[in-house]
PDB file of C-alpha atoms in Angstrom:
ATOM      1  CA  MET A   2       4.984  19.148 -27.389  1.00 53.00           C
ATOM      2  CA  THR A   3       2.621  17.361 -25.000  1.00 71.00           C
ATOM      3  CA  GLY A   4       5.154  15.480 -22.848  1.00 79.00           C
ATOM      4  CA  LYS A   5       7.401  16.681 -20.075  1.00 84.00           C
ATOM      5  CA  GLN A   6      11.104  16.562 -20.894  1.00 91.00           C
ATOM      6  CA  ALA A   7      13.648  15.684 -18.199  1.00 92.00           C
ATOM      7  CA  ASN A   8      17.186  14.333 -17.914  1.00 95.00           C
ATOM      8  CA  LEU A   9      18.165  11.216 -15.948  1.00 93.00           C
ATOM      9  CA  SER A  10      21.562  12.702 -15.065  1.00 93.00           C
ATOM     10  CA  GLU A  11      20.177  15.838 -13.407  1.00 94.00           C
ATOM     11  CA  ASP A  12      20.047  15.789  -9.599  1.00 93.00           C
ATOM     12  CA  ALA A  13      21.711  12.375  -9.647  1.00 95.00           C
ATOM     13  CA  LEU A  14      23.966  12.704  -6.612  1.00 96.00           C
ATOM     14  CA  PRO A  15      23.576   9.685  -4.353  1.00 96.00           C
ATOM     15  CA  PRO A  16      22.225  10.077  -0.830  1.00 96.00           C
ATOM     16  CA  PRO A  17      24.719   9.696   2.050  1.00 96.00           C
ATOM     17  CA  ASN A  18      23.167   6.303   2.886  1.00 96.00           C
ATOM     18  CA  GLY A  19      20.770   3.937   1.190  1.00 96.00           C
ATOM     19  CA  GLU A  20      18.975   4.640  -2.050  1.00 96.00           C
ATOM     20  CA  ARG A  21      16.808   7.447  -3.406  1.00 97.00           C
ATOM     21  CA  PHE A  22      13.757   6.570  -5.476  1.00 96.00           C
ATOM     22  CA  ASP A  23      12.488   9.212  -7.915  1.00 96.00           C
ATOM     23  CA  THR A  24       9.234   8.500  -9.731  1.00 96.00           C
ATOM     24  CA  LEU A  25       9.633   9.554 -13.359  1.00 96.00           C
ATOM     25  CA  LEU A  26       6.325   8.333 -14.768  1.00 95.00           C
ATOM     26  CA  THR A  27       3.094   6.828 -13.550  1.00 95.00           C
ATOM     27  CA  HIS A  28       0.773   5.710 -16.330  1.00 94.00           C
ATOM     28  CA  ARG A  29      -2.074   3.246 -15.978  1.00 92.00           C
ATOM     29  CA  HIS A  30      -0.509   0.141 -14.375  1.00 94.00           C
ATOM     30  CA  VAL A  31       3.138   1.129 -14.908  1.00 96.00           C
ATOM     31  CA  VAL A  32       5.448   3.121 -12.642  1.00 97.00           C
ATOM     32  CA  ILE A  33       8.965   4.060 -13.801  1.00 97.00           C
ATOM     33  CA  GLU A  34      11.521   5.081 -11.196  1.00 97.00           C
ATOM     34  CA  ARG A  35      15.091   6.264 -11.228  1.00 98.00           C
ATOM     35  CA  ILE A  36      17.045   4.838  -8.308  1.00 97.00           C
ATOM     36  CA  VAL A  37      20.327   6.404  -7.186  1.00 98.00           C
ATOM     37  CA  SER A  38      22.358   4.320  -4.746  1.00 98.00           C
ATOM     38  CA  SER A  39      24.926   5.063  -2.085  1.00 97.00           C
ATOM     39  CA  SER A  40      27.544   2.413  -1.428  1.00 98.00           C
ATOM     40  CA  HIS A  41      26.442   2.622   2.220  1.00 97.00           C
ATOM     41  CA  ILE A  42      23.342   0.438   2.166  1.00 96.00           C
ATOM     42  CA  THR A  43      21.640  -1.856   4.610  1.00 96.00           C
ATOM     43  CA  PRO A  44      20.632  -4.975   2.661  1.00 96.00           C
ATOM     44  CA  THR A  45      16.870  -5.369   2.964  1.00 95.00           C
ATOM     45  CA  GLN A  46      14.865  -8.120   1.319  1.00 96.00           C
ATOM     46  CA  CYS A  47      11.962  -7.014  -0.877  1.00 94.00           C
ATOM     47  CA  ALA A  48       9.187  -9.004  -2.536  1.00 95.00           C
ATOM     48  CA  GLN A  49       6.701  -6.678  -4.226  1.00 93.00           C
ATOM     49  CA  ASP A  50       3.210  -7.536  -5.417  1.00 94.00           C
ATOM     50  CA  GLN A  51       4.068  -6.264  -8.901  1.00 96.00           C
ATOM     51  CA  ASP A  52       6.484  -7.385 -11.604  1.00 97.00           C
ATOM     52  CA  GLU A  53       9.651  -5.297 -11.851  1.00 97.00           C
ATOM     53  CA  TRP A  54      12.183  -4.853 -14.634  1.00 98.00           C
ATOM     54  CA  VAL A  55      15.402  -3.063 -13.724  1.00 98.00           C
ATOM     55  CA  VAL A  56      18.376  -1.908 -15.743  1.00 98.00           C
ATOM     56  CA  LEU A  57      21.590  -0.751 -14.107  1.00 98.00           C
ATOM     57  CA  LEU A  58      22.526   2.387 -16.048  1.00 98.00           C
ATOM     58  CA  LYS A  59      25.697   3.206 -14.141  1.00 98.00           C
ATOM     59  CA  GLY A  60      27.883   1.342 -11.637  1.00 98.00           C
ATOM     60  CA  GLU A  61      27.924  -2.222 -10.345  1.00 98.00           C
ATOM     61  CA  ALA A  62      25.723  -4.180  -7.978  1.00 98.00           C
ATOM     62  CA  THR A  63      25.420  -7.581  -6.363  1.00 98.00           C
ATOM     63  CA  LEU A  64      21.953  -8.851  -5.572  1.00 98.00           C
ATOM     64  CA  SER A  65      20.448 -11.942  -4.052  1.00 98.00           C
ATOM     65  CA  VAL A  66      17.451 -13.035  -6.138  1.00 98.00           C
ATOM     66  CA  ALA A  67      15.436 -15.934  -4.741  1.00 97.00           C
ATOM     67  CA  GLY A  68      18.570 -17.101  -2.935  1.00 96.00           C
ATOM     68  CA  GLN A  69      20.867 -16.856  -5.979  1.00 97.00           C
ATOM     69  CA  ALA A  70      23.710 -14.331  -6.293  1.00 98.00           C
ATOM     70  CA  VAL A  71      23.379 -12.015  -9.313  1.00 98.00           C
ATOM     71  CA  THR A  72      26.119  -9.562 -10.325  1.00 98.00           C
ATOM     72  CA  LEU A  73      25.174  -6.613 -12.530  1.00 98.00           C
ATOM     73  CA  LYS A  74      27.303  -4.045 -14.348  1.00 98.00           C
ATOM     74  CA  ALA A  75      26.195  -0.985 -16.314  1.00 98.00           C
ATOM     75  CA  GLY A  76      23.836  -2.030 -19.089  1.00 98.00           C
ATOM     76  CA  ASP A  77      22.699  -5.278 -17.448  1.00 98.00           C
ATOM     77  CA  HIS A  78      18.987  -5.713 -16.870  1.00 98.00           C
ATOM     78  CA  LEU A  79      16.898  -8.130 -14.871  1.00 98.00           C
ATOM     79  CA  PHE A  80      13.230  -9.126 -14.680  1.00 98.00           C
ATOM     80  CA  LEU A  81      11.836  -9.836 -11.216  1.00 98.00           C
ATOM     81  CA  PRO A  82       8.403 -11.483 -11.300  1.00 97.00           C
ATOM     82  CA  ALA A  83       5.950 -10.425  -8.608  1.00 97.00           C
ATOM     83  CA  ARG A  84       6.709 -11.773  -5.118  1.00 96.00           C
ATOM     84  CA  THR A  85      10.282 -12.779  -6.022  1.00 97.00           C
ATOM     85  CA  PRO A  86      12.430 -12.162  -2.941  1.00 97.00           C
ATOM     86  CA  HIS A  87      15.413  -9.971  -3.797  1.00 97.00           C
ATOM     87  CA  THR A  88      18.029  -7.988  -1.889  1.00 97.00           C
ATOM     88  CA  VAL A  89      20.639  -5.479  -3.016  1.00 97.00           C
ATOM     89  CA  GLU A  90      23.656  -6.826  -1.130  1.00 98.00           C
ATOM     90  CA  LYS A  91      26.344  -4.480  -2.442  1.00 98.00           C
ATOM     91  CA  VAL A  92      26.333  -1.509  -4.805  1.00 98.00           C
ATOM     92  CA  SER A  93      28.906   0.993  -6.064  1.00 98.00           C
ATOM     93  CA  GLN A  94      28.713   4.641  -5.017  1.00 98.00           C
ATOM     94  CA  GLY A  95      26.429   6.603  -7.340  1.00 97.00           C
ATOM     95  CA  ALA A  96      24.986   3.558  -9.109  1.00 98.00           C
ATOM     96  CA  MET A  97      21.929   4.539 -11.135  1.00 98.00           C
ATOM     97  CA  TRP A  98      19.031   2.261 -11.960  1.00 98.00           C
ATOM     98  CA  LEU A  99      15.881   2.507 -14.005  1.00 97.00           C
ATOM     99  CA  ALA A 100      13.055   0.409 -12.556  1.00 97.00           C
ATOM    100  CA  VAL A 101       9.805  -0.343 -14.355  1.00 98.00           C
ATOM    101  CA  HIS A 102       7.060  -1.612 -12.046  1.00 97.00           C
ATOM    102  CA  ILE A 103       4.206  -3.379 -13.804  1.00 97.00           C
ATOM    103  CA  HIS A 104       1.267  -3.514 -11.433  1.00 95.00           C
ATOM    104  CA  PRO A 105      -1.482  -6.058 -11.942  1.00 90.00           C
ATOM    105  CA  GLU A 106      -4.659  -4.678 -13.419  1.00 83.00           C
ATOM    106  CA  PRO A 107      -7.382  -4.205 -10.840  1.00 76.00           C
ATOM    107  CA  GLN A 108      -9.822  -7.062 -10.798  1.00 67.00           C
ATOM    108  CA  LYS A 109     -12.699  -6.360 -13.086  1.00 63.00           C
ATOM    109  CA  LYS A 110     -16.146  -7.755 -12.643  1.00 57.00           C
ATOM    110  CA  ILE A 111     -16.946  -9.308 -15.984  1.00 52.00           C
ATOM    111  CA  PRO A 112     -20.484 -10.597 -16.394  1.00 49.00           C
ATOM    112  CA  TYR A 113     -20.994 -13.885 -18.105  1.00 46.00           C
ATOM    113  CA  GLU A 114     -24.093 -15.976 -18.373  1.00 44.00           C
ATOM    114  CA  THR A 115     -24.366 -19.617 -17.651  1.00 41.00           C
ATOM    115  CA  HIS A 116     -27.187 -22.069 -18.037  1.00 39.00           C
ATOM    116  CA  VAL A 117     -27.905 -23.759 -14.757  1.00 41.00           C
ATOM    117  CA  CYS A 118     -29.528 -27.154 -14.525  1.00 38.00           C
ATOM    118  CA  GLN A 119     -33.223 -27.223 -13.641  1.00 42.00           C
ATOM    119  CA  GLY A 120     -32.854 -28.085  -9.933  1.00 43.00           C
ATOM    120  CA  ILE A 121     -30.069 -25.596  -9.186  1.00 43.00           C
ATOM    121  CA  GLY A 122     -31.709 -22.967 -11.352  1.00 44.00           C
ATOM    122  CA  GLN A 123     -34.971 -23.309  -9.459  1.00 45.00           C
ATOM    123  CA  SER A 124     -33.198 -23.202  -6.083  1.00 43.00           C
ATOM    124  CA  LEU A 125     -31.145 -20.117  -6.965  1.00 44.00           C
ATOM    125  CA  GLY A 126     -34.149 -18.532  -8.612  1.00 44.00           C
ATOM    126  CA  TRP A 127     -36.220 -19.056  -5.468  1.00 43.00           C
ATOM    127  CA  LEU A 128     -33.450 -17.575  -3.292  1.00 46.00           C
ATOM    128  CA  MET A 129     -33.242 -14.567  -5.590  1.00 47.00           C
ATOM    129  CA  GLY A 130     -37.035 -14.150  -5.823  1.00 50.00           C
ATOM    130  CA  LEU A 131     -37.258 -15.217  -9.477  1.00 48.00           C
ATOM    131  CA  GLU A 132     -39.982 -17.236 -11.116  1.00 48.00           C
ATOM    132  CA  PRO A 133     -39.308 -21.012 -11.091  1.00 48.00           C
ATOM    133  CA  THR A 134     -39.079 -21.021 -14.908  1.00 46.00           C
ATOM    134  CA  THR A 135     -35.943 -18.849 -14.880  1.00 41.00           C
ATOM    135  CA  THR A 136     -32.941 -20.975 -15.843  1.00 42.00           C
ATOM    136  CA  ARG A 137     -30.446 -18.300 -16.875  1.00 43.00           C
ATOM    137  CA  ILE A 138     -28.590 -16.473 -14.120  1.00 43.00           C
ATOM    138  CA  THR A 139     -25.923 -13.780 -14.531  1.00 43.00           C
ATOM    139  CA  ILE A 140     -22.824 -14.483 -12.462  1.00 44.00           C
ATOM    140  CA  TRP A 141     -20.101 -11.911 -11.833  1.00 46.00           C
ATOM    141  CA  ASP A 142     -16.593 -13.306 -12.146  1.00 45.00           C
ATOM    142  CA  SER A 143     -13.985 -11.273 -10.252  1.00 47.00           C
ATOM    143  CA  THR A 144     -11.078 -13.555 -11.178  1.00 48.00           C
ATOM    144  CA  ASN A 145     -10.695 -12.215 -14.744  1.00 46.00           C
TER     145      ASN A 145
END
């Protein structure tokens, strides 16, 4: 067996206040957490940079998602796109969640070549110390 076996129900007592976040798995761009909630919470708005999918495994919860009230019971799940404001307003004692955070891939520099018109090619070539006949320039695109 190459994986590590664990049980979601072990060490699942809620904290006296707030929520406890236990990281179960980090792999590439995905983080999976178990969240155990106390009914004594201070509602705090979150808006992460990553997508998040949550499933309420046990208990009940009321959230505000982008200004809309959402009520969850055990078995309900919800997708929260990146930067979606959300707040846990109310939660039952001992509620247990599974959260899957899908982080964006780091920006990669992908080379692509483009043919540049004669005038621009000569100007860029001169700036880069290339011969005036050079018309092909490699550009790095960091948006892909």
